CSV table of C-alpha atoms in Angstrom, one decimal:
chain,number,residue,atom,x,y,z
A,1401,MET,CA,-66.2,-63.2,36.6
A,1402,ARG,CA,-64.1,-60.0,36.5
A,1403,ARG,CA,-66.1,-56.8,35.9
A,1404,PHE,CA,-64.9,-53.7,34.1
A,1405,ALA,CA,-66.1,-50.1,34.4
A,1406,ILE,CA,-66.6,-48.7,30.9
A,1407,THR,CA,-66.5,-45.0,30.1
A,1408,PHE,CA,-69.0,-44.0,27.4
A,1409,VAL,CA,-69.2,-40.2,27.6
A,1410,VAL,CA,-66.1,-38.0,27.1
A,1411,ILE,CA,-65.9,-34.3,27.9
A,1412,PRO,CA,-62.7,-33.0,26.3
A,1413,VAL,CA,-60.4,-31.1,28.6
A,1414,LEU,CA,-58.4,-28.3,27.1
A,1415,LEU,CA,-54.8,-28.4,28.2
A,1416,LEU,CA,-53.2,-24.9,28.3
A,1417,LEU,CA,-49.7,-24.5,29.6
A,1418,SER,CA,-46.6,-25.1,27.5
A,1419,LEU,CA,-43.8,-27.5,26.9
A,1420,THR,CA,-41.1,-26.5,24.4
A,1421,ALA,CA,-40.1,-29.2,22.0
A,1422,CYS,CA,-36.7,-30.1,20.8
A,1423,SER,CA,-36.4,-29.8,17.1
A,1424,GLY,CA,-33.8,-29.5,14.4
A,1425,SER,CA,-35.5,-26.4,13.0
A,1426,ASP,CA,-33.5,-23.2,12.5
A,1427,PRO,CA,-34.4,-20.9,15.5
A,1428,SER,CA,-34.1,-17.9,13.1
A,1429,ASN,CA,-36.9,-19.2,10.9
A,1430,THR,CA,-39.9,-16.9,11.4
A,1431,ALA,CA,-42.0,-18.5,8.6
A,1432,VAL,CA,-45.6,-18.6,9.9
A,1433,THR,CA,-46.1,-22.1,8.5
A,1434,ALA,CA,-43.1,-23.8,10.1
A,1435,VAL,CA,-43.7,-25.5,13.4
A,1436,THR,CA,-40.9,-25.0,16.0
A,1437,THR,CA,-42.8,-25.5,19.2
A,1438,ILE,CA,-45.8,-27.6,20.4
A,1439,ASN,CA,-47.6,-26.3,23.4
A,1440,ILE,CA,-49.3,-28.7,25.7
A,1441,THR,CA,-49.9,-29.2,29.4
A,1442,PRO,CA,-49.5,-30.8,31.9
A,1443,THR,CA,-46.0,-32.0,31.3
A,1444,THR,CA,-47.1,-35.2,33.1
A,1445,ILE,CA,-50.6,-36.8,33.0
A,1446,SER,CA,-52.2,-38.7,35.9
A,1447,MET,CA,-55.2,-40.9,35.0
A,1448,ASN,CA,-57.4,-43.4,36.9
A,1449,LYS,CA,-57.8,-46.7,35.1
A,1450,GLY,CA,-60.7,-46.2,32.6
A,1451,ASP,CA,-60.4,-42.4,32.5
A,1452,VAL,CA,-60.4,-40.6,29.2
A,1453,LEU,CA,-58.7,-37.3,28.5
A,1454,GLN,CA,-58.5,-35.2,25.3
A,1455,LEU,CA,-55.1,-33.8,24.3
A,1456,SER,CA,-55.4,-30.4,22.6
A,1457,PRO,CA,-51.9,-29.4,21.5
A,1458,VAL,CA,-51.1,-26.1,19.8
A,1459,ALA,CA,-48.3,-25.8,17.2
A,1460,ARG,CA,-46.4,-22.5,17.1
A,1461,SER,CA,-43.9,-20.9,14.8
A,1462,ALA,CA,-40.6,-19.3,15.8
A,1463,SER,CA,-42.4,-16.0,16.2
A,1464,GLY,CA,-44.9,-17.5,18.7
A,1465,GLY,CA,-47.9,-17.5,16.3
A,1466,ALA,CA,-50.3,-20.5,16.1
A,1467,VAL,CA,-49.7,-22.8,13.1
A,1468,ALA,CA,-52.4,-24.9,11.5
A,1469,ALA,CA,-50.8,-28.3,11.6
A,1470,ASP,CA,-51.8,-32.0,11.6
A,1471,PHE,CA,-50.8,-33.9,14.7
A,1472,THR,CA,-50.0,-37.6,15.2
A,1473,PHE,CA,-50.2,-39.3,18.6
A,1474,THR,CA,-48.4,-42.5,19.7
A,1475,SER,CA,-48.3,-44.3,23.0
A,1476,SER,CA,-45.2,-46.3,24.1
A,1477,ASN,CA,-47.4,-48.7,26.0
A,1478,SER,CA,-50.7,-49.0,24.1
A,1479,SER,CA,-51.9,-51.9,26.3
A,1480,LEU,CA,-51.8,-49.5,29.3
A,1481,LEU,CA,-52.8,-46.3,27.5
A,1482,SER,CA,-54.2,-46.1,24.0
A,1483,ILE,CA,-54.8,-42.9,22.0
A,1484,THR,CA,-56.9,-42.2,19.0
A,1485,PRO,CA,-55.7,-40.3,15.9
A,1486,ALA,CA,-57.6,-37.3,17.3
A,1487,GLY,CA,-55.7,-37.3,20.6
A,1488,LEU,CA,-58.3,-38.9,22.8
A,1489,MET,CA,-56.6,-40.9,25.5
A,1490,CYS,CA,-57.9,-44.0,27.2
A,1491,ALA,CA,-56.3,-45.3,30.4
A,1492,GLY,CA,-56.7,-48.8,29.1
A,1493,THR,CA,-57.7,-49.9,25.6
A,1494,TRP,CA,-60.4,-48.7,23.3
A,1495,ASP,CA,-63.0,-51.3,22.5
A,1496,PRO,CA,-63.1,-51.6,18.7
A,1497,LYS,CA,-66.2,-53.8,18.7
A,1498,PHE,CA,-68.4,-51.4,20.7
A,1499,ALA,CA,-71.4,-50.6,18.5
A,1500,VAL,CA,-72.5,-47.2,19.8
A,1501,GLY,CA,-69.8,-44.6,20.5
A,1502,ILE,CA,-66.4,-45.3,21.9
A,1503,ALA,CA,-65.8,-47.4,25.0
A,1504,CYS,CA,-62.7,-47.3,27.1
A,1505,LEU,CA,-61.9,-50.6,28.8
A,1506,PRO,CA,-59.9,-49.9,32.0
A,1507,ALA,CA,-56.3,-51.0,32.2
A,1508,THR,CA,-55.7,-54.0,34.4
A,1509,THR,CA,-52.3,-52.9,35.7
A,1510,SER,CA,-50.7,-49.6,36.8
A,1511,GLY,CA,-47.7,-48.1,35.0
A,1512,THR,CA,-46.5,-45.3,32.7
A,1513,SER,CA,-46.6,-44.6,29.0
A,1514,ASP,CA,-44.8,-41.9,27.0
A,1515,ILE,CA,-47.1,-40.1,24.7
A,1516,THR,CA,-45.4,-38.6,21.7
A,1517,ILE,CA,-47.1,-35.7,19.9
A,1518,THR,CA,-45.7,-34.8,16.5
A,1519,ALA,CA,-46.4,-31.9,14.0
A,1520,GLN,CA,-44.2,-31.6,10.9
A,1521,SER,CA,-40.7,-32.5,12.2
A,1522,VAL,CA,-41.3,-31.4,15.8
A,1523,SER,CA,-42.1,-33.8,18.6
A,1524,VAL,CA,-42.8,-33.5,22.3
A,1525,VAL,CA,-43.1,-36.3,24.8
A,1526,VAL,CA,-45.5,-36.3,27.8
A,1527,LYS,CA,-45.3,-39.0,30.4
A,1528,ALA,CA,-48.7,-40.5,31.5
A,1529,TYR,CA,-49.3,-42.3,34.7
A,1530,VAL,CA,-52.1,-44.9,34.9
A,1531,HIS,CA,-53.2,-46.1,38.3
A,1532,ALA,CA,-56.0,-47.2,40.5
A,1533,LYS,CA,-58.7,-44.7,41.2
A,1534,VAL,CA,-57.6,-41.8,43.3
A,1535,ASP,CA,-60.5,-41.1,45.7
A,1536,ILE,CA,-58.7,-38.9,48.3
A,1537,VAL,CA,-55.8,-36.4,48.0
A,1538,GLU,CA,-54.2,-35.2,51.2
A,1539,VAL,CA,-51.4,-32.6,51.6
A,1540,ASP,CA,-48.8,-33.7,54.0
A,1541,ASP,CA,-47.6,-31.6,56.9
A,1542,VAL,CA,-46.8,-27.9,56.1
A,1543,PRO,CA,-44.2,-25.9,58.1
A,1544,ALA,CA,-45.6,-23.4,60.6
A,1545,CYS,CA,-44.2,-20.6,58.3
A,1546,VAL,CA,-41.5,-20.0,55.7
A,1547,SER,CA,-39.4,-16.8,55.7
A,1548,MET,CA,-39.7,-14.5,52.7
A,1549,GLY,CA,-37.4,-15.7,49.9
A,1550,GLU,CA,-36.9,-19.2,51.3
A,1551,THR,CA,-38.2,-22.5,50.0
A,1552,THR,CA,-39.7,-25.7,51.4
A,1553,GLN,CA,-40.7,-29.0,49.8
A,1554,LEU,CA,-44.5,-29.6,49.8
A,1555,THR,CA,-45.7,-33.2,49.4
A,1556,ALA,CA,-49.0,-34.9,49.1
A,1557,SER,CA,-50.5,-38.4,49.2
A,1558,SER,CA,-53.2,-40.2,47.2
A,1559,PHE,CA,-55.6,-42.8,48.6
A,1560,THR,CA,-58.0,-45.2,46.9
A,1561,LYS,CA,-61.1,-46.9,48.2
A,1562,ASP,CA,-60.8,-49.8,45.8
A,1563,ALA,CA,-60.9,-52.9,47.9
A,1564,ALA,CA,-59.0,-55.1,45.4
A,1565,THR,CA,-56.2,-52.6,45.1
A,1566,CYS,CA,-55.9,-52.2,48.9
A,1567,ALA,CA,-55.9,-56.0,49.3
A,1568,ALA,CA,-53.0,-56.3,46.8
A,1569,LEU,CA,-51.1,-53.7,48.8
A,1570,GLY,CA,-51.9,-55.5,52.1
A,1571,ALA,CA,-53.6,-52.5,53.5
A,1572,ALA,CA,-57.1,-51.5,54.8
A,1573,VAL,CA,-59.5,-49.4,52.8
A,1574,PRO,CA,-58.8,-46.6,52.1
A,1575,CYS,CA,-55.2,-47.3,51.3
A,1576,LYS,CA,-52.3,-45.1,50.2
A,1577,LEU,CA,-51.2,-45.5,46.6
A,1578,PRO,CA,-47.4,-45.7,46.0
A,1579,ALA,CA,-46.1,-42.3,44.9
A,1580,SER,CA,-44.3,-43.9,42.0
A,1581,THR,CA,-47.6,-45.0,40.4
A,1582,VAL,CA,-49.5,-41.7,40.6
A,1583,GLY,CA,-46.9,-39.2,39.4
A,1584,PRO,CA,-46.4,-35.5,40.3
A,1585,TYR,CA,-49.1,-33.3,41.7
A,1586,SER,CA,-50.5,-30.0,40.4
A,1587,TRP,CA,-50.4,-27.2,43.0
A,1588,PHE,CA,-52.8,-24.2,43.2
A,1589,PRO,CA,-52.1,-21.3,45.7
A,1590,THR,CA,-54.8,-18.7,46.2
A,1591,GLU,CA,-52.4,-15.8,46.7
A,1592,THR,CA,-49.3,-16.1,44.4
A,1593,ALA,CA,-47.9,-13.0,46.0
A,1594,VAL,CA,-47.5,-15.0,49.2
A,1595,VAL,CA,-46.3,-18.3,47.7
A,1596,THR,CA,-45.4,-19.8,44.4
A,1597,ILE,CA,-45.3,-23.6,44.0
A,1598,ASP,CA,-43.4,-25.5,41.3
A,1599,ASN,CA,-45.8,-27.4,39.0
A,1600,THR,CA,-43.2,-28.9,36.7
A,1601,SER,CA,-42.7,-32.7,36.4
A,1602,SER,CA,-39.1,-32.5,37.6
A,1603,ALA,CA,-37.7,-33.3,41.0
A,1604,THR,CA,-38.6,-29.8,42.1
A,1605,ASN,CA,-42.4,-30.4,41.8
A,1606,GLY,CA,-44.0,-29.0,45.0
A,1607,VAL,CA,-41.1,-26.7,46.0
A,1608,ALA,CA,-42.8,-23.7,47.5
A,1609,THR,CA,-41.1,-20.3,47.6
A,1610,ALA,CA,-42.3,-17.8,50.2
A,1611,GLY,CA,-43.1,-14.3,48.9
A,1612,VAL,CA,-44.7,-11.3,50.6
A,1613,PRO,CA,-45.3,-12.0,54.3
A,1614,GLY,CA,-48.9,-13.2,54.8
A,1615,LEU,CA,-51.4,-16.0,54.8
A,1616,THR,CA,-52.9,-17.9,51.8
A,1617,GLY,CA,-54.6,-21.1,51.0
A,1618,PHE,CA,-53.5,-23.8,48.6
A,1619,TYR,CA,-54.3,-27.3,47.5
A,1620,ALA,CA,-52.9,-30.2,45.5
A,1621,ALA,CA,-54.7,-31.9,42.6
A,1622,GLN,CA,-54.3,-35.2,40.8
A,1623,ALA,CA,-56.5,-37.4,38.5
A,1624,ASN,CA,-59.7,-35.2,38.7
A,1625,ASN,CA,-59.4,-35.0,42.5
A,1626,HIS,CA,-57.9,-32.5,44.9
A,1627,SER,CA,-57.1,-32.0,48.5
A,1628,ALA,CA,-58.8,-29.9,51.1
A,1629,THR,CA,-57.4,-26.3,51.2
A,1630,LYS,CA,-54.4,-25.9,53.6
A,1631,ASN,CA,-52.8,-22.7,54.9
A,1632,PHE,CA,-49.4,-21.5,53.8
A,1633,ILE,CA,-47.8,-18.7,55.9
A,1634,ALA,CA,-44.9,-16.6,54.7
A,1635,CYS,CA,-43.6,-15.7,58.1
A,1636,PRO,CA,-45.2,-12.4,59.1
A,1637,ILE,CA,-43.2,-9.4,60.0
A,1638,THR,CA,-43.4,-9.0,63.8
A,1639,SER,CA,-41.1,-6.0,64.5
A,1640,ILE,CA,-39.8,-2.9,62.7
A,1641,SER,CA,-37.2,-0.7,64.4
A,1642,ILE,CA,-36.1,2.4,62.6
A,1643,THR,CA,-33.0,4.5,63.4
A,1644,VAL,CA,-31.0,7.3,61.8
A,1645,LYS,CA,-28.1,6.0,59.8
A,1646,ASP,CA,-24.7,6.5,61.3
A,1647,SER,CA,-26.3,8.1,64.4
A,1648,THR,CA,-27.9,7.0,67.6
A,1649,ALA,CA,-29.5,10.4,68.0
A,1650,ALA,CA,-33.3,10.4,67.9
A,1651,PRO,CA,-35.2,12.7,67.7
A,1652,PHE,CA,-33.0,14.8,65.4
A,1653,THR,CA,-32.9,18.3,64.0
A,1654,TYR,CA,-31.8,19.2,60.5
A,1655,ALA,CA,-31.7,22.4,58.4
A,1656,LYS,CA,-33.9,23.2,55.4
A,1657,ALA,CA,-32.8,21.2,52.3
A,1658,ALA,CA,-30.7,18.8,54.4
A,1659,THR,CA,-31.2,15.1,54.3
A,1660,LYS,CA,-31.1,12.2,56.8
A,1661,SER,CA,-30.9,8.5,56.0
A,1662,LEU,CA,-33.3,6.3,57.8
A,1663,VAL,CA,-32.9,2.6,58.3
A,1664,ALA,CA,-35.5,0.0,59.3
A,1665,VAL,CA,-34.5,-3.3,60.8
A,1666,VAL,CA,-37.3,-5.7,59.9
A,1667,LYS,CA,-37.7,-9.1,61.5
A,1668,ASP,CA,-40.3,-11.9,60.9
A,1669,SER,CA,-41.8,-14.4,63.3
A,1670,ALA,CA,-39.0,-16.9,62.6
A,1671,GLY,CA,-36.5,-14.3,63.9
A,1672,LYS,CA,-35.1,-13.8,60.3
A,1673,THR,CA,-34.0,-10.2,59.4
A,1674,LEU,CA,-35.4,-9.2,56.0
A,1675,ASP,CA,-32.9,-6.7,54.5
A,1676,GLY,CA,-33.0,-7.3,50.8
A,1677,SER,CA,-29.6,-9.2,50.8
A,1678,LYS,CA,-31.0,-12.5,49.5
A,1679,THR,CA,-31.1,-13.1,45.7
A,1680,ASN,CA,-32.4,-16.1,43.7
A,1681,ALA,CA,-30.7,-17.9,40.8
A,1682,SER,CA,-31.7,-15.0,38.4
A,1683,ASN,CA,-30.0,-12.5,40.8
A,1684,VAL,CA,-33.4,-11.1,41.7
A,1685,VAL,CA,-33.8,-9.8,45.3
A,1686,VAL,CA,-36.3,-12.0,47.1
A,1687,ASN,CA,-36.3,-10.8,50.7
A,1688,ALA,CA,-36.9,-7.1,50.4
A,1689,PRO,CA,-39.5,-6.4,53.1
A,1690,PRO,CA,-42.6,-4.8,51.6
A,1691,ILE,CA,-42.8,-2.0,54.2
A,1692,SER,CA,-44.1,1.5,53.7
A,1693,TRP,CA,-42.8,4.8,55.1
A,1694,ILE,CA,-45.1,7.4,56.6
A,1695,ASN,CA,-44.3,11.1,57.3
A,1696,SER,CA,-46.7,12.9,59.6
A,1697,GLN,CA,-46.0,16.3,58.2
A,1698,PRO,CA,-45.2,16.3,54.4
A,1699,LEU,CA,-45.0,20.1,54.4
A,1700,THR,CA,-42.1,19.9,56.9
A,1701,SER,CA,-40.2,16.9,55.7
A,1702,THR,CA,-40.5,14.3,52.9
A,1703,ALA,CA,-39.6,10.6,53.2
A,1704,VAL,CA,-38.6,8.8,50.0
A,1705,VAL,CA,-37.8,5.1,49.7
A,1706,THR,CA,-34.4,4.9,48.1
A,1707,SER,CA,-34.7,1.7,46.2
A,1708,ALA,CA,-37.4,-0.9,45.4
A,1709,THR,CA,-35.0,-3.6,46.3
A,1710,ALA,CA,-34.0,-2.0,49.6
A,1711,THR,CA,-37.4,-0.9,51.1
A,1712,ASN,CA,-35.9,-0.9,54.5
A,1713,THR,CA,-34.1,2.4,53.8
A,1714,ALA,CA,-35.5,5.9,53.2
A,1715,THR,CA,-34.2,9.4,52.9
A,1716,GLY,CA,-35.8,12.3,54.8
A,1717,THR,CA,-35.5,15.7,53.2
A,1718,ALA,CA,-36.1,18.9,55.2
A,1719,VAL,CA,-38.6,21.2,53.4
A,1720,ASN,CA,-39.9,23.8,55.8
A,1721,PRO,CA,-39.2,24.6,59.5
A,1722,GLY,CA,-41.3,22.7,62.0
A,1723,PRO,CA,-41.7,19.3,63.6
A,1724,GLY,CA,-42.8,16.0,62.2
A,1725,LEU,CA,-42.2,12.3,62.6
A,1726,PHE,CA,-41.3,9.3,60.5
A,1727,LEU,CA,-42.8,5.8,60.8
A,1728,ALA,CA,-42.4,2.5,58.9
A,1729,THR,CA,-45.3,0.1,58.6
A,1730,CYS,CA,-46.2,-3.4,57.4
A,1731,THR,CA,-49.9,-3.3,56.6
A,1732,PRO,CA,-52.2,-5.3,54.3
A,1733,THR,CA,-52.7,-5.4,51.4
A,1734,THR,CA,-49.0,-5.1,50.5
A,1735,CYS,CA,-47.5,-6.7,53.6
A,1736,ASN,CA,-48.7,-9.3,56.2
A,1737,LEU,CA,-51.5,-10.2,53.9
A,1738,HIS,CA,-54.6,-11.4,55.8
A,1739,LEU,CA,-52.6,-10.9,59.1
A,1740,PRO,CA,-52.4,-8.1,61.6
A,1741,PRO,CA,-50.4,-4.9,60.7
A,1742,VAL,CA,-47.1,-3.9,62.4
A,1743,PHE,CA,-45.8,-0.4,63.1
A,1744,SER,CA,-42.3,0.8,63.9
A,1745,ASN,CA,-41.2,3.1,66.6
A,1746,PRO,CA,-41.7,6.8,65.6
A,1747,ILE,CA,-38.7,9.1,65.1
A,1748,VAL,CA,-39.4,12.8,65.6
A,1749,ALA,CA,-37.7,15.1,63.1
A,1750,THR,CA,-37.5,18.9,63.4
A,1751,VAL,CA,-36.5,21.2,60.6
A,1752,SER,CA,-34.7,24.2,62.2
A,1753,GLY,CA,-35.3,27.8,61.4
A,1754,THR,CA,-38.3,30.1,61.3
A,1755,SER,CA,-41.0,29.5,58.8
A,1756,ASN,CA,-41.5,32.3,56.3
A,1757,ALA,CA,-44.4,30.5,54.7
A,1758,THR,CA,-47.8,32.3,54.8
A,1759,ILE,CA,-51.1,30.6,54.9
A,1760,TYR,CA,-54.1,32.6,53.7
A,1761,ALA,CA,-57.5,31.7,55.2
A,1762,ALA,CA,-61.0,32.5,54.1
A,1763,SER,CA,-64.5,31.3,54.5
A,1764,THR,CA,-66.5,30.0,51.5
A,1765,SER,CA,-68.5,33.2,51.4
A,1766,SER,CA,-65.8,35.8,52.2
A,1767,THR,CA,-64.4,38.3,49.8
A,1768,THR,CA,-61.0,38.8,51.6
A,1769,LEU,CA,-58.0,36.5,52.5
A,1770,ILE,CA,-56.6,36.7,56.0
A,1771,PRO,CA,-52.8,36.0,56.2
């Protein structure tokens, strides 16, 4: 006789991110009672057979404010996934004859159902995947490192320990579930400055974009289970070489108030030069190396980074006669996060002339100043 696992106790899960609905409403309507958007997440839902999940949508007006509204919920495949008028989903069917509480009878097949949430005249559709129990989530191989501003596709796999499912797949326990049955994953990096990972339900799910050079952990999650943490490395900066622009002369001498342009050639462990020349689809620079400039004698010369999108250039300005040196660095916590720092070659800069500055010295108990 076939046995079913029955879920009796439900802990609602609040869903927080947003999915903008398509609606015939006038976008210029700012009335606080008119619904123009329904916020809900995730944009796809992955559920083990017999699981329950509470949908908690939020209706919003054109101005972004929350609107008190009644919701209706429908499932395109109610034999696979049923949903109560209050938005409580069952990966199977609700047992209407159960005397105490509500029982979710697990679905007998795997598949998908489109959940439609409606408030006033606005609707959104969320795809739900129902599948065998996911017992293990593993992230597949990750590149050794990804250069700043570049992308890579991350993938994961889900496994079940259910003997009947594995037998049907002709595989030993635990067996890998077909990707088409479990749906997209949710990705969680520890340091979003080092990497951002696409969590949408589109074909770009799992695309990772390397940010500031450094090391961070991340994991993939699905159906109340998640992988072990894996490392993601945005290729660390390994060398910085600074020169004087339009000149091979170093050290150099310049007169008071004169300026010199300094340029740093920054390379990462993959051999890529990070020079701020790469932009994304929004025309935002994505490979400006996060280096810092140091001047050993700020009273002699100053070093100012010329642009936030071109941190590999700086301008040295002569202030007072005397020697000093310039240095470019890549140091945590702004660069090479959780990795060793890197320092450039120093360039000695001398401001010509005779200093006419006078320093007055005194002890903490004296009554005179000594020039």
